[in-house]
CSV table of C-alpha atoms in Angstrom, one decimal:
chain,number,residue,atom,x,y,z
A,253,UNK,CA,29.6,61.7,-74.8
A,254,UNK,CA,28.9,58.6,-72.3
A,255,UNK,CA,25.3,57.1,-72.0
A,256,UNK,CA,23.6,58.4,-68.8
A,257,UNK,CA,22.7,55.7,-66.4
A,258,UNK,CA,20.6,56.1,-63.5
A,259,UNK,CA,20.7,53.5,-60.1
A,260,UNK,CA,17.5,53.9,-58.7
A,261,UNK,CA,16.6,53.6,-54.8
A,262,UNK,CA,19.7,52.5,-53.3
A,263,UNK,CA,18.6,52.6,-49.4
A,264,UNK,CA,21.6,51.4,-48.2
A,265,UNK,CA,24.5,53.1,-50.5
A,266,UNK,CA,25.8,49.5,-52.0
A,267,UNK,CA,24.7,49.2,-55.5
A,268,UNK,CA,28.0,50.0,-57.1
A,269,UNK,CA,29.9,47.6,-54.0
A,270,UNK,CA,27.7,44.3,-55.0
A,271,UNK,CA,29.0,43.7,-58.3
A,272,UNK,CA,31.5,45.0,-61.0
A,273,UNK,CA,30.7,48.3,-62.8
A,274,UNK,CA,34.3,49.0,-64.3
A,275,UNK,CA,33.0,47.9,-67.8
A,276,UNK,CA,29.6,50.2,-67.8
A,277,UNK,CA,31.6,52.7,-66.2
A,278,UNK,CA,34.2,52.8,-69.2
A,279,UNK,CA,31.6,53.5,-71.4
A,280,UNK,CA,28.8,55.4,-69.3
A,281,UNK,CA,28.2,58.0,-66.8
A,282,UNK,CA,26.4,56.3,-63.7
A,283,UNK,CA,24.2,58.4,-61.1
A,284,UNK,CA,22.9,56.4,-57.9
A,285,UNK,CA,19.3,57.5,-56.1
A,286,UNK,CA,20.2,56.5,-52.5
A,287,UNK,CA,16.3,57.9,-51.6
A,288,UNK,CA,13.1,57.8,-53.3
A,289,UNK,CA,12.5,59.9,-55.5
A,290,UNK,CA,8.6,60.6,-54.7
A,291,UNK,CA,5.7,61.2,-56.9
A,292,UNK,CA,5.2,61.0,-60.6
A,293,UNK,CA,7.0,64.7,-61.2
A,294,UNK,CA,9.6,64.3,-59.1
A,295,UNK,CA,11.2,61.3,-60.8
A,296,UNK,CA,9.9,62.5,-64.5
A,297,UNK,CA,12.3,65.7,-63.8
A,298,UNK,CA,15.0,63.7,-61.7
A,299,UNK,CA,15.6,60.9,-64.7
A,300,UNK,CA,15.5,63.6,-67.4
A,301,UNK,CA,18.1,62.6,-69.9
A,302,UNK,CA,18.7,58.8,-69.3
A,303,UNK,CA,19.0,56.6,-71.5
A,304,UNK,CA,18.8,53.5,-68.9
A,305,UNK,CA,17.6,53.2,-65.7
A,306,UNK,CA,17.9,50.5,-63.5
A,307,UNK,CA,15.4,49.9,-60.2
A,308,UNK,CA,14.9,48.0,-57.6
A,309,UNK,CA,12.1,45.3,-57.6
A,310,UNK,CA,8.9,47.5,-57.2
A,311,UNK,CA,10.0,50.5,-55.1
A,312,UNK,CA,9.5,53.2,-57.8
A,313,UNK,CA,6.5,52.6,-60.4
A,314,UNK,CA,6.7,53.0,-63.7
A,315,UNK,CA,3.1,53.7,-65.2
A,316,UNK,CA,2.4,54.6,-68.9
A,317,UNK,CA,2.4,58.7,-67.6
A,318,UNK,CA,5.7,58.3,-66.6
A,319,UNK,CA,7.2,56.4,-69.5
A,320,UNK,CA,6.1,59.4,-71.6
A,321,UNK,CA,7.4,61.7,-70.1
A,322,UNK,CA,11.2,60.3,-70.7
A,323,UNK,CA,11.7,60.5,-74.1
A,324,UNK,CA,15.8,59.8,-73.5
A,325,UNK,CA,14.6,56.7,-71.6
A,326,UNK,CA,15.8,53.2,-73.8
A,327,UNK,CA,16.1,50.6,-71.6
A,328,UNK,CA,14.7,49.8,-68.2
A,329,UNK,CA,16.6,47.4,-65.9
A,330,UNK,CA,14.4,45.9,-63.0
A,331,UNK,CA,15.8,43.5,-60.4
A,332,UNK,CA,13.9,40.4,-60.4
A,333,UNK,CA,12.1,38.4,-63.6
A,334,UNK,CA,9.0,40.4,-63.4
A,335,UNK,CA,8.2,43.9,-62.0
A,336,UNK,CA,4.3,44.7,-61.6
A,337,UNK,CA,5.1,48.4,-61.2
A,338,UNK,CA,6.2,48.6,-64.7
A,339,UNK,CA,4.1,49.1,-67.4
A,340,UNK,CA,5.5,46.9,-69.7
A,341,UNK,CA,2.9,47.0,-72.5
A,342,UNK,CA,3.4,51.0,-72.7
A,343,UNK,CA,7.2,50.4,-72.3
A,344,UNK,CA,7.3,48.0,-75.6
A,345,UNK,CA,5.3,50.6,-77.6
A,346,UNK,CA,7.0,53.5,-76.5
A,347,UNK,CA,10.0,51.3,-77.8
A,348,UNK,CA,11.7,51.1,-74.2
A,349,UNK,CA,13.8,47.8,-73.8
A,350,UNK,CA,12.9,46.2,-70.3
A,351,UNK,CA,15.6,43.1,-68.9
A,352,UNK,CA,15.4,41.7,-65.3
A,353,UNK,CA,17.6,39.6,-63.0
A,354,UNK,CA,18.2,36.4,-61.4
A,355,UNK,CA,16.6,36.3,-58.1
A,356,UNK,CA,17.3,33.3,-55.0
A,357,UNK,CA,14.1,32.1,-53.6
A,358,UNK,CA,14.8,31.8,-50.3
A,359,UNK,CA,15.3,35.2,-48.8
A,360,UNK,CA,11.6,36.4,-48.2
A,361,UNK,CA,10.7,32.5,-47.3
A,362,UNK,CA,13.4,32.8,-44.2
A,363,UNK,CA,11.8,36.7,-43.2
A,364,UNK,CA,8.4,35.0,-43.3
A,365,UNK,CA,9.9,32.7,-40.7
A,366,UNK,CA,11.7,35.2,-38.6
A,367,UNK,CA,8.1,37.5,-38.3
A,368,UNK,CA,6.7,34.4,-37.3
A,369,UNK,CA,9.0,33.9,-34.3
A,370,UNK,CA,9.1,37.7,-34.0
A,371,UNK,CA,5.4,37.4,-33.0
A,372,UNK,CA,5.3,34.1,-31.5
A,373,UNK,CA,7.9,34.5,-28.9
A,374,UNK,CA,7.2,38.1,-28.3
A,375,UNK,CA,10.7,39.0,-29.6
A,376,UNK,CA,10.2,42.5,-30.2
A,377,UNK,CA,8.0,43.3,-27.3
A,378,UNK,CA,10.0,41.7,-24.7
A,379,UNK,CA,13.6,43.0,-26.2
A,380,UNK,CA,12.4,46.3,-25.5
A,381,UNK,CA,11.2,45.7,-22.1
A,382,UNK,CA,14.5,44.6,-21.0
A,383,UNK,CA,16.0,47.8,-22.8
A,384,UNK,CA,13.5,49.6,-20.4
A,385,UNK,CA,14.4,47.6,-17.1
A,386,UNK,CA,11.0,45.5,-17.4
A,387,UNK,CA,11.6,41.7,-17.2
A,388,UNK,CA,9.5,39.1,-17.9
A,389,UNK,CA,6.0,41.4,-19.6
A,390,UNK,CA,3.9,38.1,-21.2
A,391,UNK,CA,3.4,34.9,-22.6
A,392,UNK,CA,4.6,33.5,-25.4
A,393,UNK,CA,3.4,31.1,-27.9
A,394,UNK,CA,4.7,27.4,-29.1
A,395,UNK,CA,4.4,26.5,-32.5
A,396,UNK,CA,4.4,22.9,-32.3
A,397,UNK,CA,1.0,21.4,-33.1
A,398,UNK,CA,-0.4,25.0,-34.1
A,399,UNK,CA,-1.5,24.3,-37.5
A,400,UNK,CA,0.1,26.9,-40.2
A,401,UNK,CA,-2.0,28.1,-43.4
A,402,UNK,CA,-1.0,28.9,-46.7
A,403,UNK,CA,-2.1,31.2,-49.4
A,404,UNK,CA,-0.3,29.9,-52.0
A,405,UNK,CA,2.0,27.0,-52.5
A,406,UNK,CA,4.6,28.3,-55.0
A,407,UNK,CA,8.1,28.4,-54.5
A,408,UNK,CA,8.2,30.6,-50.8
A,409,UNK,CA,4.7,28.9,-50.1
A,410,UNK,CA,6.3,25.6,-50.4
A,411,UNK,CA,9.5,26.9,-48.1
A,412,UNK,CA,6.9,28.1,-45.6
A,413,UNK,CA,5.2,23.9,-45.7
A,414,UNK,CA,8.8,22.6,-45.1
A,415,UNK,CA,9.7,25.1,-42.1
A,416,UNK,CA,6.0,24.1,-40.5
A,417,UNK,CA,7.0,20.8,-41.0
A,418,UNK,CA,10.3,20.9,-38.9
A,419,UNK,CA,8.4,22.9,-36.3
A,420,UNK,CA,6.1,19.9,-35.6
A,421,UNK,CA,3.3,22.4,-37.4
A,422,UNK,CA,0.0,20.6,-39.3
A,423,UNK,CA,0.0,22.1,-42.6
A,424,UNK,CA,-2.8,23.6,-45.3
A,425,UNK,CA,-3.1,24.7,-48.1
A,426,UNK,CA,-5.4,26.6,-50.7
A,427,UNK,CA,-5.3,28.6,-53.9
A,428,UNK,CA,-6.9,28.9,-56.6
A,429,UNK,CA,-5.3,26.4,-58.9
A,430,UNK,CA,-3.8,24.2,-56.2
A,431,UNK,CA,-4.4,20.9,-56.7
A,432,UNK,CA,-4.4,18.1,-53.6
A,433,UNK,CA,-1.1,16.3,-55.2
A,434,UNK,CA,0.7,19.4,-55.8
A,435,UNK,CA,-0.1,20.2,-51.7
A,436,UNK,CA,0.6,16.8,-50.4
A,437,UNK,CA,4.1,16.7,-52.7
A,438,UNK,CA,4.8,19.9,-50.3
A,439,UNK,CA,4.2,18.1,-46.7
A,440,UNK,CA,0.7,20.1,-47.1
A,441,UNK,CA,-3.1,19.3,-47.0
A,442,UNK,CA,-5.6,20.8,-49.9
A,443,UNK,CA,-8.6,22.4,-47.5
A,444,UNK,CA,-11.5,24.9,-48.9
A,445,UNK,CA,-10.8,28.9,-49.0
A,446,UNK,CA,-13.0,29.3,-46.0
A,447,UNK,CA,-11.3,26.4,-44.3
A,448,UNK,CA,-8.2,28.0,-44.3
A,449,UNK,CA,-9.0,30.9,-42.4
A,450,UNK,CA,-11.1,29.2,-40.2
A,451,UNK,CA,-8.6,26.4,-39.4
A,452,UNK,CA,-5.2,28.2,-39.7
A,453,UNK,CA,-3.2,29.6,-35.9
A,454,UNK,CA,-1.1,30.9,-38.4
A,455,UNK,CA,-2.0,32.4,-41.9
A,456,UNK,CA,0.8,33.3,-44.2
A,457,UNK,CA,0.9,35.0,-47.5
A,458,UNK,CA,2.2,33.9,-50.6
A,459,UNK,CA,0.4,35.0,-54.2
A,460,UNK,CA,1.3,37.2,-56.9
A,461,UNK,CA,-0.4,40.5,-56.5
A,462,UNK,CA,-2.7,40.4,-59.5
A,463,UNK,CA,-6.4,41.8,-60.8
A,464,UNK,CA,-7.8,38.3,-59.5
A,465,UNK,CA,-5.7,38.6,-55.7
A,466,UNK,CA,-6.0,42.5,-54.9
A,467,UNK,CA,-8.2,42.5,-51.8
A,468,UNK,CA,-8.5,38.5,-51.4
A,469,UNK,CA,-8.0,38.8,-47.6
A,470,UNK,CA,-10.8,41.0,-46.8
A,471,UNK,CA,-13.0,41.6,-43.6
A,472,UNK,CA,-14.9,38.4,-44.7
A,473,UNK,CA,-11.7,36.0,-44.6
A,474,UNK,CA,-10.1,37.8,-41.4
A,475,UNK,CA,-13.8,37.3,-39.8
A,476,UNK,CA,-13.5,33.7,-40.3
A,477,UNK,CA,-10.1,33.7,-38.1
A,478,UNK,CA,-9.3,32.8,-35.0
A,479,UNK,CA,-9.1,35.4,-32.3
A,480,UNK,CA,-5.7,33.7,-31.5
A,481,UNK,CA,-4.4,33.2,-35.0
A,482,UNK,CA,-1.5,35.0,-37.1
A,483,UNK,CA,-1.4,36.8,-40.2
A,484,UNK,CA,1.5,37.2,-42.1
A,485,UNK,CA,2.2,39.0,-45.3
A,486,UNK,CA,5.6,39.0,-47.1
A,487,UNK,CA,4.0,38.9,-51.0
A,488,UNK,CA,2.4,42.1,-52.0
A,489,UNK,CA,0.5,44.5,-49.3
A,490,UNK,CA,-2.6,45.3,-51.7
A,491,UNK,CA,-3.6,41.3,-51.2
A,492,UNK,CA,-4.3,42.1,-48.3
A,493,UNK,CA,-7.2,44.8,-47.2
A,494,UNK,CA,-5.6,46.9,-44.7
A,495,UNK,CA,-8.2,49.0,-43.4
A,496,UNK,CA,-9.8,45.9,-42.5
A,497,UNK,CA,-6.7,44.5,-41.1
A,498,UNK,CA,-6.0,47.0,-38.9
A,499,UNK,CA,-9.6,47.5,-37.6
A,500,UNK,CA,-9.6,43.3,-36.9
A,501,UNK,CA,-6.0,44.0,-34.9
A,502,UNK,CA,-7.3,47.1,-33.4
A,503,UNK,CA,-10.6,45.3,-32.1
A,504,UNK,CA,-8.8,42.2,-31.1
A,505,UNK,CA,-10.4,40.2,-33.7
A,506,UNK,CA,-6.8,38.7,-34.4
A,507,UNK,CA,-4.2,38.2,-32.5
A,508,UNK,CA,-1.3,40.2,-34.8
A,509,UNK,CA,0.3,40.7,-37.7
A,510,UNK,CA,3.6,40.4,-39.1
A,511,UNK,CA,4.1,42.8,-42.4
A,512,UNK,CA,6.5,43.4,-44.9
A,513,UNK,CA,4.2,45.1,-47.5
A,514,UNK,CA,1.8,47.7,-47.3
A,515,UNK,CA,-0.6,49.5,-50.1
A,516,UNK,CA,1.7,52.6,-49.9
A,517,UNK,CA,5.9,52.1,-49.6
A,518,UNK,CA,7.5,53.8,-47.8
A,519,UNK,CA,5.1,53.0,-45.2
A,520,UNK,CA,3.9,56.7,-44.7
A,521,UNK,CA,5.0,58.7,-41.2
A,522,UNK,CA,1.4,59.2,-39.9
A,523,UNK,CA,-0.1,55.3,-41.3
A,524,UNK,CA,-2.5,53.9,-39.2
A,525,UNK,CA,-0.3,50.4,-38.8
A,526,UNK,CA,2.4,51.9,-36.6
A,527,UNK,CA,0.4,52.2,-34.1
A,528,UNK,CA,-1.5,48.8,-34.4
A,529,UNK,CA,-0.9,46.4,-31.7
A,530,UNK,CA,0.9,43.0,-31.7
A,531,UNK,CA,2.4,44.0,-34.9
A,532,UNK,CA,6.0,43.4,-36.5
A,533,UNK,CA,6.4,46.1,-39.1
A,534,UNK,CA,9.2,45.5,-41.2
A,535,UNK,CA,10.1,48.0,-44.1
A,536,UNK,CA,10.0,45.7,-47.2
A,537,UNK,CA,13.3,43.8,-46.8
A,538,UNK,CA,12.5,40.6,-47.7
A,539,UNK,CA,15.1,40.5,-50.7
A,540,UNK,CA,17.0,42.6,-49.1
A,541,UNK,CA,20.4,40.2,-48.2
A,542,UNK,CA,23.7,40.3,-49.3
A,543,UNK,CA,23.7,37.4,-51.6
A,544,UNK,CA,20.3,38.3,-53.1
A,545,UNK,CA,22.1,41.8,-54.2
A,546,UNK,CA,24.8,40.5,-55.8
A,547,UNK,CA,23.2,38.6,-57.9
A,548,UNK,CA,20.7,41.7,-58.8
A,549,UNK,CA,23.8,43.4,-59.4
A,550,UNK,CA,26.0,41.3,-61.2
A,551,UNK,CA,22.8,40.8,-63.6
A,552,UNK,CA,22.2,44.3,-64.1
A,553,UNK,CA,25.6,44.8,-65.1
A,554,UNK,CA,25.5,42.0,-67.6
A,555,UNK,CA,21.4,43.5,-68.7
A,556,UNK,CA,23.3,46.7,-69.3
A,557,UNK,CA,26.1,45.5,-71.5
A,558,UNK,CA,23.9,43.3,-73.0
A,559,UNK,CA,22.0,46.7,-73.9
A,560,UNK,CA,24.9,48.5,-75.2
A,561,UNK,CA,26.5,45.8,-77.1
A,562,UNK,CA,23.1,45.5,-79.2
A,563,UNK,CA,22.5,41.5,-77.6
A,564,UNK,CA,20.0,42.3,-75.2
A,565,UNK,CA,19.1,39.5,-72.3
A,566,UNK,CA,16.8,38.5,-69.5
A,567,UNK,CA,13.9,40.5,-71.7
A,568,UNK,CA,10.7,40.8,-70.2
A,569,UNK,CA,8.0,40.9,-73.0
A,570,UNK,CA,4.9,42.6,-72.5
């Protein structure tokens, strides 16, 4: 009897196209998700029976609730090095193997850019204008001599300083650990935290979502913006607190948004946000290219028949 696998989430129907699965195939039977499964019970009775399951970055959690309840469950496959939505402290004592992927680092750094123009140029707003016979609705912004902030200068933060940089854009930069020569090696100027809100046009997003993050950009920090300044978040929605988000976009308190996170994803039919204005909404796609999901793929292939040939790799310890 073949191993059941299970492909979880696969929006757009190309999991099995991006890589080669003739190898797992021979010696498994693989099922693909193409829509999320839901809550808790609805993917404890959907992945009854598997023995490996592979998901996609964080769009379906896997708490310490779950894990129990899928006793056939042996190895976990997530896309990416790390996956916050997995427990992987319950995983290792429930004995559950969890590997991750390879992962460019340039895709969400070039969406970051694009919801910046989005908003900046009035992309979206004046494409469909034209589509409704309106020409010409506003003005737009230039970027040049705008000065862009940072929240965090990893590896997409520092993308981020070197597209300001070729816009003509001062640059900042704070976090926690950042250190002045670590901002200047990135074309970018240490400031304070409250400096950075108060002196960015543009604000951009890029931390881990962690215990010390959650809720960093808060009614305070958005107080201390600009009426006219940008906020974009490509890293992890709960950074961000979006009730007080959308009441500072709703009030006019900043000038708009440009999202590819939320606390809650899907984004929900009735949320609050799609109705915000001077928004960009975009539905969690910033990994979501072509070469980006062949090399998820091609790694969870190899993750797999690492798994099944007893020499596990990519293993993300608890």
């Amino acid at each position: 009897m073949k191993i059941a696998i299970a492909v979880l989430d696969d929006y757009q129907q190309v999991a099995l196209k991006m890589a080669d699965w003739s190898a797992v195939a021979a010696r498994c039977d693989i099922t693909v998700f193409d829509r999320h499964l839901g809550d808790e019970d609805a993917v404890a009775r959907a992945l009854e029976g598997f023995e490996i399951v592979c998901v996609m970055r964080e769009r379906t959690p896997f708490t310490r609730e779950l894990l129990q309840r899928l006793p056939s469950l042996s190895l976990l496959v997530t896309t990416g090095a790390r996956n916050d939505s997995i427990d992987i402290a319950a995983a290792s004592e429930l004995g559950v193997l969890v590997c991750g992927t390879g992962a460019p680092g340039h895709a969400a750094s070039e969406l970051t850019w694009a919801l910046l123009l989005a908003l900046a140029k009035r992309i979206v707003v004046e494409e469909r204008a034209l589509r409704e016979q309106r020409w010409q609705t506003g003005l737009g912004l230039d970027l040049k001599g705008r000065t862009l902030g940072i929240l965090g200068l990893g590896r997409h933060g520092s993308n981020l300083a070197r597209y300001g940089a070729a816009f003509g854009m001062p640059v900042i930069a704070w976090s926690q650990n950042l250190t002045g020569e670590r901002a200047a090696e990135c074309g970018a100027t240490l400031v304070g935290r409250e400096q950075l809100f108060r002196d960015a046009d543009v604000l951009t997003i890029h931390l881990k979502l962690s215990e010390r993050t959650r809720g960093l950009v808060g009614a305070a920090e958005l107080a201390l913006m600009k009426p006219t300044a940008l906020l974009l978040n490509t890293s992890r929605g709960p950074i961000v607190d979006e009730s007080a988000l959308i009441d500072a976009l709703r009030e006019g308190r900043i000038a708009g948004a440009g999202l590819d996170v939320y606390d809650v994803e899907p984004l929900p039919a009735d949320h609050p946000l799609r109705d915000c204005p001077n928004t960009v909404l975009m539905p969690h796609v910033g990994y979501v290219t072509e070469e980006t999901y062949r090399m998820f793929f091609a790694d969870t292939v190899k993750a797999v028949l690492g798994y099944l040939d007893g020499k596990p790799v990519r293993v993300i310890a608890p």
